[in-house]
Coordinates of C-alpha atoms in Angstrom, one line a residue:
Chain A
M1 CA 0.0 0.3 0.2
I2 CA 1.0 3.5 -0.8
I3 CA -0.4 7.0 0.7
L4 CA -0.1 9.9 -1.6
K5 CA -0.4 13.4 -0.5
L6 CA -1.3 15.9 -2.8
G7 CA -0.3 19.2 -1.4
G8 CA -3.2 22.2 -1.3
S9 CA -0.2 24.2 -3.0
V10 CA -0.4 21.8 -6.0
I11 CA -3.5 21.0 -6.5
T12 CA -5.4 24.6 -5.9
K13 CA -3.9 28.1 -6.2
K14 CA -2.8 28.6 -2.7
E15 CA -2.3 32.1 -2.8
A16 CA -5.7 32.8 -4.1
P17 CA -8.0 35.1 -1.7
E18 CA -11.1 32.6 -2.9
P19 CA -10.9 29.1 -3.3
T20 CA -9.3 28.3 -6.7
L21 CA -8.7 25.1 -8.3
D22 CA -5.6 24.7 -10.1
H23 CA -7.4 22.3 -12.9
E24 CA -4.1 22.1 -15.1
N25 CA -2.0 20.5 -12.5
L26 CA -4.8 18.7 -11.1
K27 CA -5.7 17.4 -14.7
R28 CA -2.0 15.8 -15.2
I29 CA -1.5 14.6 -11.8
A30 CA -4.7 12.4 -12.0
G31 CA -3.2 11.2 -15.4
E32 CA 0.2 10.0 -13.7
I33 CA -1.8 8.0 -11.1
S34 CA -3.7 6.7 -13.5
D35 CA -0.4 5.5 -15.4
S36 CA 1.3 4.3 -12.1
L37 CA -1.6 2.9 -10.0
P38 CA -0.4 0.9 -7.1
S39 CA -2.5 -2.1 -6.0
S40 CA -3.5 -0.7 -3.0
L41 CA -3.3 3.9 -2.6
I42 CA -4.9 6.1 -0.4
I43 CA -4.6 9.6 -1.5
V44 CA -5.0 12.7 0.9
H45 CA -5.1 15.8 -0.3
G46 CA -4.5 19.2 1.5
A47 CA -7.1 22.4 1.5
G48 CA -5.1 25.2 -0.1
S49 CA -7.1 28.3 -1.3
F50 CA -10.2 26.4 -0.2
G51 CA -9.4 25.8 3.5
H52 CA -6.5 27.8 4.7
P53 CA -7.8 31.8 4.3
L54 CA -11.3 30.7 5.5
A55 CA -9.6 28.9 8.9
K56 CA -7.5 31.9 9.5
K57 CA -10.9 34.0 9.0
Y58 CA -13.0 32.2 11.5
R59 CA -9.9 31.5 13.6
I60 CA -10.5 27.7 13.7
G61 CA -7.5 25.9 16.1
A62 CA -7.3 29.3 18.3
P63 CA -9.2 29.1 21.9
T64 CA -13.3 30.2 21.4
S65 CA -14.7 32.9 22.8
L66 CA -18.2 32.7 23.9
E67 CA -19.3 35.9 22.3
E68 CA -17.8 34.4 19.2
L69 CA -18.7 30.7 19.1
Q70 CA -21.7 31.1 16.6
R71 CA -20.0 32.9 14.0
K72 CA -17.3 30.0 14.5
M73 CA -19.6 27.5 14.0
M74 CA -20.8 29.1 11.2
G75 CA -17.1 29.2 9.8
F76 CA -16.6 25.9 10.4
S77 CA -19.9 25.2 8.4
I78 CA -18.7 27.1 5.4
I79 CA -14.9 25.7 5.6
Q80 CA -16.5 21.8 5.8
R81 CA -18.5 22.8 2.7
W82 CA -15.4 24.1 0.7
V83 CA -12.8 21.6 1.4
K84 CA -15.8 19.1 0.5
I85 CA -16.1 21.0 -2.8
L86 CA -12.0 20.4 -3.5
N87 CA -12.8 16.9 -2.8
I88 CA -15.5 16.5 -5.5
H89 CA -13.1 18.3 -8.1
V90 CA -10.2 16.0 -7.0
C91 CA -12.4 12.8 -7.2
D92 CA -14.0 13.6 -10.3
A93 CA -10.3 14.4 -12.3
L94 CA -9.6 10.8 -10.7
R95 CA -12.4 9.1 -11.7
K96 CA -12.0 10.9 -15.4
E97 CA -9.1 8.4 -15.5
D98 CA -11.2 5.5 -14.6
I99 CA -9.6 5.2 -10.7
P100 CA -12.5 4.1 -8.6
V101 CA -12.5 6.9 -6.1
V102 CA -14.2 6.8 -3.0
S103 CA -14.4 9.9 -0.8
I104 CA -13.8 9.7 2.7
Q105 CA -14.9 13.0 4.9
P106 CA -12.8 13.2 7.8
S107 CA -15.4 15.3 9.8
S108 CA -17.7 12.5 10.0
F109 CA -15.2 9.7 11.5
I110 CA -12.6 11.8 13.2
L111 CA -12.7 14.1 16.4
A112 CA -9.7 15.9 18.2
Y113 CA -8.3 16.9 21.2
N114 CA -6.2 19.8 21.5
G115 CA -5.8 19.9 17.7
R116 CA -4.6 16.2 17.9
I117 CA -6.9 13.1 16.4
K118 CA -8.3 12.0 19.5
H119 CA -10.8 9.2 18.3
A120 CA -11.4 8.1 14.9
D121 CA -12.3 4.4 12.9
P122 CA -10.0 3.4 10.6
R123 CA -12.2 0.2 9.9
I124 CA -14.2 2.2 6.8
I125 CA -11.0 2.7 5.1
I126 CA -9.4 -0.5 5.4
S127 CA -12.9 -2.0 4.0
Y128 CA -12.7 0.0 1.1
L129 CA -9.0 -0.4 0.3
E130 CA -10.1 -4.3 0.6
R131 CA -12.7 -4.1 -2.5
G132 CA -10.4 -2.1 -4.3
F133 CA -11.0 1.0 -4.2
I134 CA -9.0 4.2 -3.9
P135 CA -10.1 6.4 -0.9
V136 CA -9.7 10.2 -1.0
T137 CA -9.5 12.0 2.2
Y138 CA -8.5 15.4 2.9
G139 CA -7.5 18.2 4.9
D140 CA -10.9 19.2 6.9
V141 CA -12.0 21.0 10.1
V142 CA -12.9 18.9 13.0
L143 CA -14.6 19.1 16.7
D144 CA -12.0 19.7 19.3
T145 CA -13.0 18.1 22.6
D146 CA -10.9 20.7 24.1
E147 CA -13.3 23.0 25.6
N148 CA -11.2 26.1 24.9
L149 CA -11.0 25.1 21.3
K150 CA -14.0 23.5 20.4
M151 CA -12.9 22.9 17.0
S152 CA -10.0 22.5 15.4
V153 CA -8.3 22.2 11.6
L154 CA -6.9 18.5 10.9
S155 CA -4.5 18.9 8.3
G156 CA -3.8 16.4 5.7
D157 CA -0.3 15.9 7.2
Q158 CA -1.6 14.8 10.2
I159 CA -4.1 12.6 8.5
I160 CA -0.7 11.2 6.7
K161 CA 0.5 10.8 10.0
Y162 CA -2.6 8.9 11.5
L163 CA -2.8 6.6 8.3
G164 CA 0.7 5.8 8.4
E165 CA 1.4 4.7 11.8
T166 CA -2.4 3.1 12.0
L167 CA -2.0 0.9 8.2
K168 CA 1.9 0.8 8.1
P169 CA 2.1 1.2 4.3
E170 CA 5.0 0.3 2.3
K171 CA 5.4 4.3 1.4
V172 CA 4.4 7.5 1.9
I173 CA 4.8 10.4 -0.5
L174 CA 4.7 13.8 0.1
G175 CA 3.7 16.1 -3.2
T176 CA 4.9 19.5 -2.4
D177 CA 5.8 22.5 -4.5
V178 CA 9.3 22.2 -3.9
D179 CA 11.8 19.4 -4.5
G180 CA 12.1 18.4 -0.8
V181 CA 13.6 20.0 2.0
F182 CA 16.9 22.8 1.6
D183 CA 19.5 23.9 4.1
K184 CA 18.0 27.3 3.1
D185 CA 14.7 28.5 1.9
P186 CA 15.1 27.7 -2.1
K187 CA 12.7 30.3 -2.8
K188 CA 14.8 33.0 -1.5
Y189 CA 18.3 31.6 -1.7
P190 CA 19.1 29.7 -5.6
D191 CA 22.7 28.4 -4.0
A192 CA 20.1 26.1 -1.2
K193 CA 21.1 22.5 -1.2
L194 CA 18.5 19.6 -0.7
L195 CA 18.8 17.7 2.2
E196 CA 18.2 14.0 0.9
R197 CA 17.9 12.7 4.5
I198 CA 16.6 14.1 7.5
K199 CA 16.5 12.3 11.0
S200 CA 15.4 14.9 13.5
L201 CA 14.6 18.5 13.7
K202 CA 18.4 19.3 14.1
D203 CA 18.6 18.5 10.4
I204 CA 17.0 21.3 9.5
K205 CA 19.2 24.4 10.0
Y206 CA 16.9 27.0 8.9
Q207 CA 13.1 27.5 9.9
P208 CA 11.1 26.7 6.8
G209 CA 8.0 27.9 6.0
K210 CA 7.5 30.0 8.9
S211 CA 4.6 31.7 7.5
E212 CA 1.0 32.2 8.4
D213 CA -0.1 28.7 7.0
V214 CA -2.7 27.6 9.2
T215 CA -1.1 23.8 9.4
G216 CA 2.5 25.0 9.8
A217 CA 3.9 24.7 5.9
M218 CA 6.5 22.5 5.8
L219 CA 7.9 22.5 9.2
G220 CA 4.6 21.2 10.5
K221 CA 4.7 18.8 7.5
I222 CA 8.4 17.6 8.7
K223 CA 7.3 17.3 12.4
E224 CA 4.4 15.3 11.2
L225 CA 6.7 13.0 8.9
L226 CA 9.3 12.4 12.2
L227 CA 6.3 11.0 14.2
L228 CA 5.6 8.8 11.6
A229 CA 9.2 8.0 11.1
E230 CA 9.6 7.4 14.8
K231 CA 6.6 4.5 14.1
G232 CA 8.6 2.8 12.0
V233 CA 6.9 4.1 8.7
N234 CA 9.6 6.3 6.2
S235 CA 8.4 9.1 4.0
E236 CA 9.7 11.2 1.4
I237 CA 8.7 14.6 0.0
I238 CA 9.0 15.5 -3.6
N239 CA 7.7 18.1 -6.3
A240 CA 4.7 17.4 -7.5
K241 CA 4.1 20.6 -9.9
K242 CA 7.0 19.0 -12.0
P243 CA 5.8 16.7 -14.7
G244 CA 6.4 13.0 -14.2
N245 CA 7.5 12.9 -10.5
I246 CA 4.2 11.5 -9.2
K247 CA 4.4 8.9 -11.6
K248 CA 8.3 8.3 -10.7
A249 CA 7.4 8.2 -7.2
L250 CA 4.8 5.5 -7.2
L251 CA 6.5 3.3 -9.6
G252 CA 9.8 3.4 -7.3
Q253 CA 11.8 5.2 -9.9
K254 CA 14.9 7.8 -9.4
L255 CA 14.2 11.5 -8.6
K256 CA 15.2 14.7 -6.4
K257 CA 13.2 14.1 -3.2
T258 CA 14.1 14.5 0.8
I259 CA 13.4 11.6 2.5
I260 CA 12.6 11.6 6.1
D261 CA 13.8 8.8 7.9
G262 CA 13.8 7.5 11.5
D263 CA 16.6 4.5 11.2
I264 CA 19.0 6.5 13.3
Chain B
M1 CA -34.1 16.4 20.4
I2 CA -36.0 16.0 17.0
I3 CA -35.1 13.9 13.8
L4 CA -36.5 15.6 10.9
K5 CA -36.4 13.4 7.4
L6 CA -36.6 15.6 4.3
G7 CA -38.0 12.9 1.7
G8 CA -35.9 13.1 -1.9
S9 CA -39.5 13.8 -3.4
V10 CA -39.5 16.8 -1.5
I11 CA -36.2 18.7 -1.9
T12 CA -35.7 17.2 -5.9
K13 CA -37.8 16.8 -8.8
K14 CA -37.9 12.9 -7.8
E15 CA -39.2 12.2 -11.9
A16 CA -36.3 13.8 -13.6
P17 CA -34.0 11.6 -15.2
E18 CA -31.2 14.0 -14.2
P19 CA -30.1 15.4 -10.8
T20 CA -32.8 17.9 -10.3
L21 CA -32.9 19.9 -7.6
D22 CA -36.4 21.8 -5.9
H23 CA -35.1 24.4 -5.2
E24 CA -38.6 26.5 -4.4
N25 CA -39.2 23.9 -1.8
L26 CA -36.1 23.7 -0.4
K27 CA -35.9 27.3 0.3
R28 CA -39.2 27.5 1.8
I29 CA -38.5 24.2 4.2
A30 CA -35.2 26.0 5.0
G31 CA -37.0 29.0 6.1
E32 CA -39.5 26.9 8.0
I33 CA -36.8 25.3 10.0
S34 CA -35.4 28.2 10.8
D35 CA -38.5 29.7 12.3
S36 CA -39.2 26.7 14.5
L37 CA -35.8 25.5 15.4
P38 CA -35.9 22.5 18.0
S39 CA -33.2 23.1 20.5
S40 CA -31.8 19.7 18.9
L41 CA -32.2 19.0 15.8
I42 CA -30.8 16.0 13.0
I43 CA -32.0 16.4 9.6
V44 CA -31.8 13.3 6.9
H45 CA -32.4 13.8 3.8
G46 CA -33.1 11.7 0.7
A47 CA -31.4 11.5 -2.7
G48 CA -34.7 11.6 -5.1
S49 CA -33.2 12.2 -8.6
F50 CA -29.5 12.3 -7.5
G51 CA -29.5 8.7 -6.1
H52 CA -32.6 6.8 -7.2
P53 CA -31.8 6.5 -11.0
L54 CA -28.3 6.1 -11.0
A55 CA -28.5 3.2 -8.2
K56 CA -30.8 1.5 -10.4
K57 CA -28.4 2.1 -13.3
Y58 CA -25.4 0.6 -11.5
R59 CA -27.9 -2.2 -9.7
I60 CA -26.2 -1.2 -6.5
G61 CA -27.7 -3.4 -3.7
A62 CA -28.1 -6.3 -6.2
P63 CA -25.6 -9.6 -6.1
T64 CA -22.2 -8.6 -7.9
S65 CA -21.1 -10.4 -10.8
L66 CA -17.2 -10.3 -11.1
E67 CA -17.7 -9.0 -14.9
E68 CA -19.9 -6.1 -13.5
L69 CA -17.6 -5.5 -10.5
Q70 CA -15.5 -2.9 -12.0
R71 CA -18.5 -0.7 -13.7
K72 CA -20.3 -1.1 -10.3
M73 CA -17.8 0.4 -8.5
M74 CA -17.4 3.9 -11.0
G75 CA -21.1 3.5 -10.2
F76 CA -20.6 3.9 -6.4
S77 CA -18.1 6.5 -7.1
I78 CA -20.7 8.5 -8.9
I79 CA -23.7 8.2 -7.0
Q80 CA -21.6 9.2 -3.8
R81 CA -20.5 12.3 -5.7
W82 CA -24.1 13.2 -6.7
V83 CA -25.7 12.5 -2.9
K84 CA -22.8 14.6 -1.8
I85 CA -23.6 17.3 -3.9
L86 CA -27.7 17.2 -3.0
N87 CA -26.2 17.2 0.6
I88 CA -24.2 20.4 -0.1
H89 CA -27.2 22.2 -1.5
V90 CA -29.2 21.3 1.3
C91 CA -26.9 22.5 3.8
D92 CA -26.6 25.5 1.7
A93 CA -29.9 26.5 2.0
L94 CA -30.1 26.1 5.9
R95 CA -27.0 27.9 6.3
K96 CA -28.6 30.7 4.3
E97 CA -31.2 30.6 7.2
D98 CA -28.4 31.3 9.8
I99 CA -28.6 27.6 11.2
P100 CA -25.1 26.1 11.6
V101 CA -25.2 22.9 9.7
V102 CA -22.8 20.2 9.6
S103 CA -22.6 17.4 7.0
I104 CA -22.1 13.7 8.0
Q105 CA -21.3 11.8 5.3
P106 CA -22.8 8.4 5.5
S107 CA -20.1 6.2 3.3
S108 CA -17.4 7.8 5.7
F109 CA -18.6 6.2 9.1
I110 CA -21.0 3.3 8.1
L111 CA -20.6 -0.1 6.8
A112 CA -23.9 -2.2 6.1
Y113 CA -24.4 -6.3 5.9
N114 CA -27.2 -7.4 3.3
G115 CA -28.6 -4.0 3.0
R116 CA -28.6 -3.4 6.5
I117 CA -26.6 -1.1 8.9
K118 CA -23.8 -3.4 10.7
H119 CA -21.3 -1.1 11.9
A120 CA -21.6 3.0 12.7
D121 CA -20.2 4.8 15.1
P122 CA -22.6 7.7 16.6
R123 CA -20.0 9.3 18.6
I124 CA -19.2 12.1 16.0
I125 CA -23.1 12.6 15.6
I126 CA -23.5 13.1 18.9
S127 CA -20.7 15.3 19.9
Y128 CA -21.9 17.8 17.4
L129 CA -25.4 17.8 19.0
E130 CA -23.4 18.4 22.1
R131 CA -21.6 21.3 20.5
G132 CA -25.0 23.1 19.3
F133 CA -24.3 22.0 15.6
I134 CA -27.5 20.5 13.6
P135 CA -26.1 17.0 11.6
V136 CA -27.5 16.5 8.2
T137 CA -26.8 13.4 6.6
Y138 CA -28.4 11.5 3.9
G139 CA -29.3 8.3 1.8
D140 CA -25.7 7.4 0.0
V141 CA -24.2 4.2 -0.7
V142 CA -22.2 2.2 1.5
L143 CA -19.8 -0.8 1.5
D144 CA -21.7 -4.2 2.4
T145 CA -19.7 -7.2 3.8
D146 CA -21.9 -9.4 2.3
E147 CA -19.8 -10.6 -0.7
N148 CA -22.9 -11.1 -3.0
L149 CA -24.0 -7.6 -2.6
K150 CA -20.5 -5.6 -2.0
M151 CA -21.9 -2.6 -2.0
S152 CA -25.7 -1.4 -1.3
V153 CA -27.8 1.5 -0.8
L154 CA -28.4 2.8 2.1
S155 CA -32.1 4.6 2.5
G156 CA -32.4 7.9 4.6
D157 CA -35.1 5.7 6.1
Q158 CA -32.7 3.5 7.3
I159 CA -30.6 6.2 8.7
I160 CA -33.9 7.4 10.6
K161 CA -34.5 4.4 12.0
Y162 CA -30.7 3.9 13.4
L163 CA -30.4 7.0 14.7
G164 CA -34.0 6.9 16.4
E165 CA -33.4 3.8 18.2
T166 CA -29.5 4.9 18.9
L167 CA -30.7 8.3 20.1
K168 CA -34.1 8.0 21.3
P169 CA -35.5 11.6 20.3
E170 CA -38.6 12.9 21.6
K171 CA -40.0 13.3 17.9
V172 CA -39.4 12.0 14.7
I173 CA -41.0 13.3 11.5
L174 CA -40.9 12.2 8.0
G175 CA -41.3 15.0 5.6
T176 CA -42.9 13.3 2.3
D177 CA -45.2 14.3 -0.9
V178 CA -48.4 13.3 0.8
D179 CA -50.4 13.7 3.8
G180 CA -49.7 10.6 5.3
V181 CA -50.6 7.0 4.6
F182 CA -53.8 6.3 2.9
D183 CA -56.3 3.2 2.7
K184 CA -56.4 3.4 -1.4
D185 CA -53.1 5.2 -3.4
P186 CA -54.2 8.6 -2.8
K187 CA -52.7 9.4 -6.3
K188 CA -55.4 7.5 -8.0
Y189 CA -58.1 7.6 -5.6
P190 CA -59.6 11.1 -4.8
D191 CA -61.8 9.0 -1.7
A192 CA -58.9 7.4 -0.3
K193 CA -58.5 8.3 3.6
L194 CA -55.8 9.2 5.5
L195 CA -55.2 6.5 8.4
E196 CA -54.1 8.9 11.6
R197 CA -52.3 5.9 13.0
I198 CA -50.5 2.8 12.1
K199 CA -49.4 -0.2 14.7
S200 CA -48.5 -3.0 12.2
L201 CA -48.4 -4.0 8.4
K202 CA -51.9 -5.2 8.7
D203 CA -53.1 -1.7 9.4
I204 CA -52.4 -1.4 5.6
K205 CA -54.9 -2.6 3.2
Y206 CA -53.1 -1.5 -0.2
Q207 CA -49.2 -1.7 -1.2
P208 CA -48.7 1.6 -1.1
G209 CA -46.0 2.6 -3.4
K210 CA -45.1 -0.6 -5.0
S211 CA -43.0 1.0 -7.2
E212 CA -39.8 0.8 -8.9
D213 CA -38.3 3.0 -6.2
V214 CA -34.8 1.3 -5.1
T215 CA -35.9 2.1 -1.4
G216 CA -39.0 0.6 -1.5
A217 CA -40.8 3.9 -1.4
M218 CA -43.7 4.2 1.4
L219 CA -44.1 0.5 2.5
G220 CA -40.3 0.6 3.0
K221 CA -40.5 3.7 5.0
I222 CA -43.6 2.5 7.1
K223 CA -41.6 -0.9 7.6
E224 CA -38.4 1.3 9.0
L225 CA -40.8 3.2 11.2
L226 CA -42.3 0.0 12.8
L227 CA -39.2 -1.4 13.3
L228 CA -38.1 1.9 15.1
A229 CA -41.9 2.0 17.0
E230 CA -40.8 -1.1 18.3
K231 CA -38.0 0.2 20.1
G232 CA -40.4 2.7 21.5
V233 CA -39.8 5.8 19.5
N234 CA -42.8 6.6 17.4
S235 CA -43.1 8.7 14.5
E236 CA -45.0 11.0 12.3
I237 CA -45.6 10.9 8.7
I238 CA -46.7 14.2 7.2
N239 CA -46.8 16.3 4.1
A240 CA -43.6 18.5 3.5
K241 CA -44.7 19.8 0.1
K242 CA -47.6 21.7 1.8
P243 CA -46.3 25.2 2.8
G244 CA -46.4 25.8 6.8
N245 CA -46.5 21.9 7.7
I246 CA -43.0 21.4 8.6
K247 CA -43.1 24.2 10.9
K248 CA -46.1 22.8 12.5
A249 CA -44.7 19.4 12.8
L250 CA -41.5 21.3 14.7
L251 CA -44.0 23.4 16.6
G252 CA -46.2 20.0 17.7
Q253 CA -49.1 21.7 16.3
K254 CA -52.5 20.5 14.6
L255 CA -51.7 18.9 10.9
K256 CA -52.9 16.2 8.9
K257 CA -50.4 13.5 9.2
T258 CA -50.1 9.3 9.9
I259 CA -48.5 8.2 13.4
I260 CA -46.5 5.1 13.6
D261 CA -46.9 3.8 16.8
G262 CA -46.0 0.7 18.3
D263 CA -47.6 0.9 21.6
I264 CA -50.3 -1.6 20.9

């Protein structure tokens, strides 16, 4: 089994103020997945512009005052709607390639405590896999049993970590908009060097992606993947914006990447 | 707590060959719900033209031969998509009335055996209710652990029965396109009389709705509600196409209806 993450920055125009799909990338990626379909695959996608601006606007994941509760609940409802619409687009693109996708809505089966998955029932996803379906799940908003927070953002990366440790896949691939993790910010420094392997947070000298992204951008990703590596499941970060990379990664062919590796 | 069912024949143009919303009815009903919102409410809606024609086309719920498996899996995926889109419309209409809805996708947390719910986790719905959200769930396709069937249709009515016996609401209201259950088919016989109370299938002299509806139309509904009444939860069938009826039913005001009553 392979778990493949499609980052929000890959399938949406992440910087757009409104939910905006990256049709072209999505179509190409669906084709690459179809060309190299493993016998067992789970796809997890991020929310990009369908989720992050709204999560920030409604302060989902921040402590909730009584005064803002009603507004925040409506925000939760609106975000749940938009990420579901993104999921429909992703499933449609994959179905056009004859991939038997099944949509799995995290907010229907996951509860969080203090922003982390506290209760989930993986049985349904396992059953779909056994039947030959390709489950497609995604970053979503979920209820939080912490009375202070009440609701939180569940990133696609945390889902990857949860599914990885629960299902023990052979491979976890994270498709992002960079070639992997660098020693400096590659968007600012052209001489930044790709780190081939990360075994701990100490391997990272700069603070990648210390941005306003509600899911913590690259640093959040690496933290989740290091937690996953501790459970014996390694993962690789690749650039899913470069044509051919998803296909190469699924087929186990050589490409630029960073491996997050727990074997110290 | 009240559980309110909105029949597929009420919120969609049920006889349409393509998925077609009944915008006007849906908008009016959302307004009525908002005007008489109980402190705790679950809404369950049917699939109507978003589900039934496709379920029939792909023979979901019928034994699955190996030859048709791939086609059927794609059908499952397509139906799951369309009922999700209907659910988005329903949630949008309710959210426009400032109701804090949360969508609950049955195929993300329910497994069936031989067409009946076998495994489900109601904890999430309970948590949403406790937080003041209005869960909106719906008739969907689900995996079936029966090797013969592999997939089945989960009707909104079966969900009503499941949620009713699990959550023990004060009231279960079924909004349909008729005033209740009649002694003859009211669409054919103008002198048909409304049955005020049904305690067993013997109370029904004709076979109402022996149509091609994959969820068994009115007869299927009554069977589910009699099973629910056996568990001590009574329900009422009302005409949700008549303006004002949903509001009256939610407020406990007098209106034409049939009560399904287990107290013999």
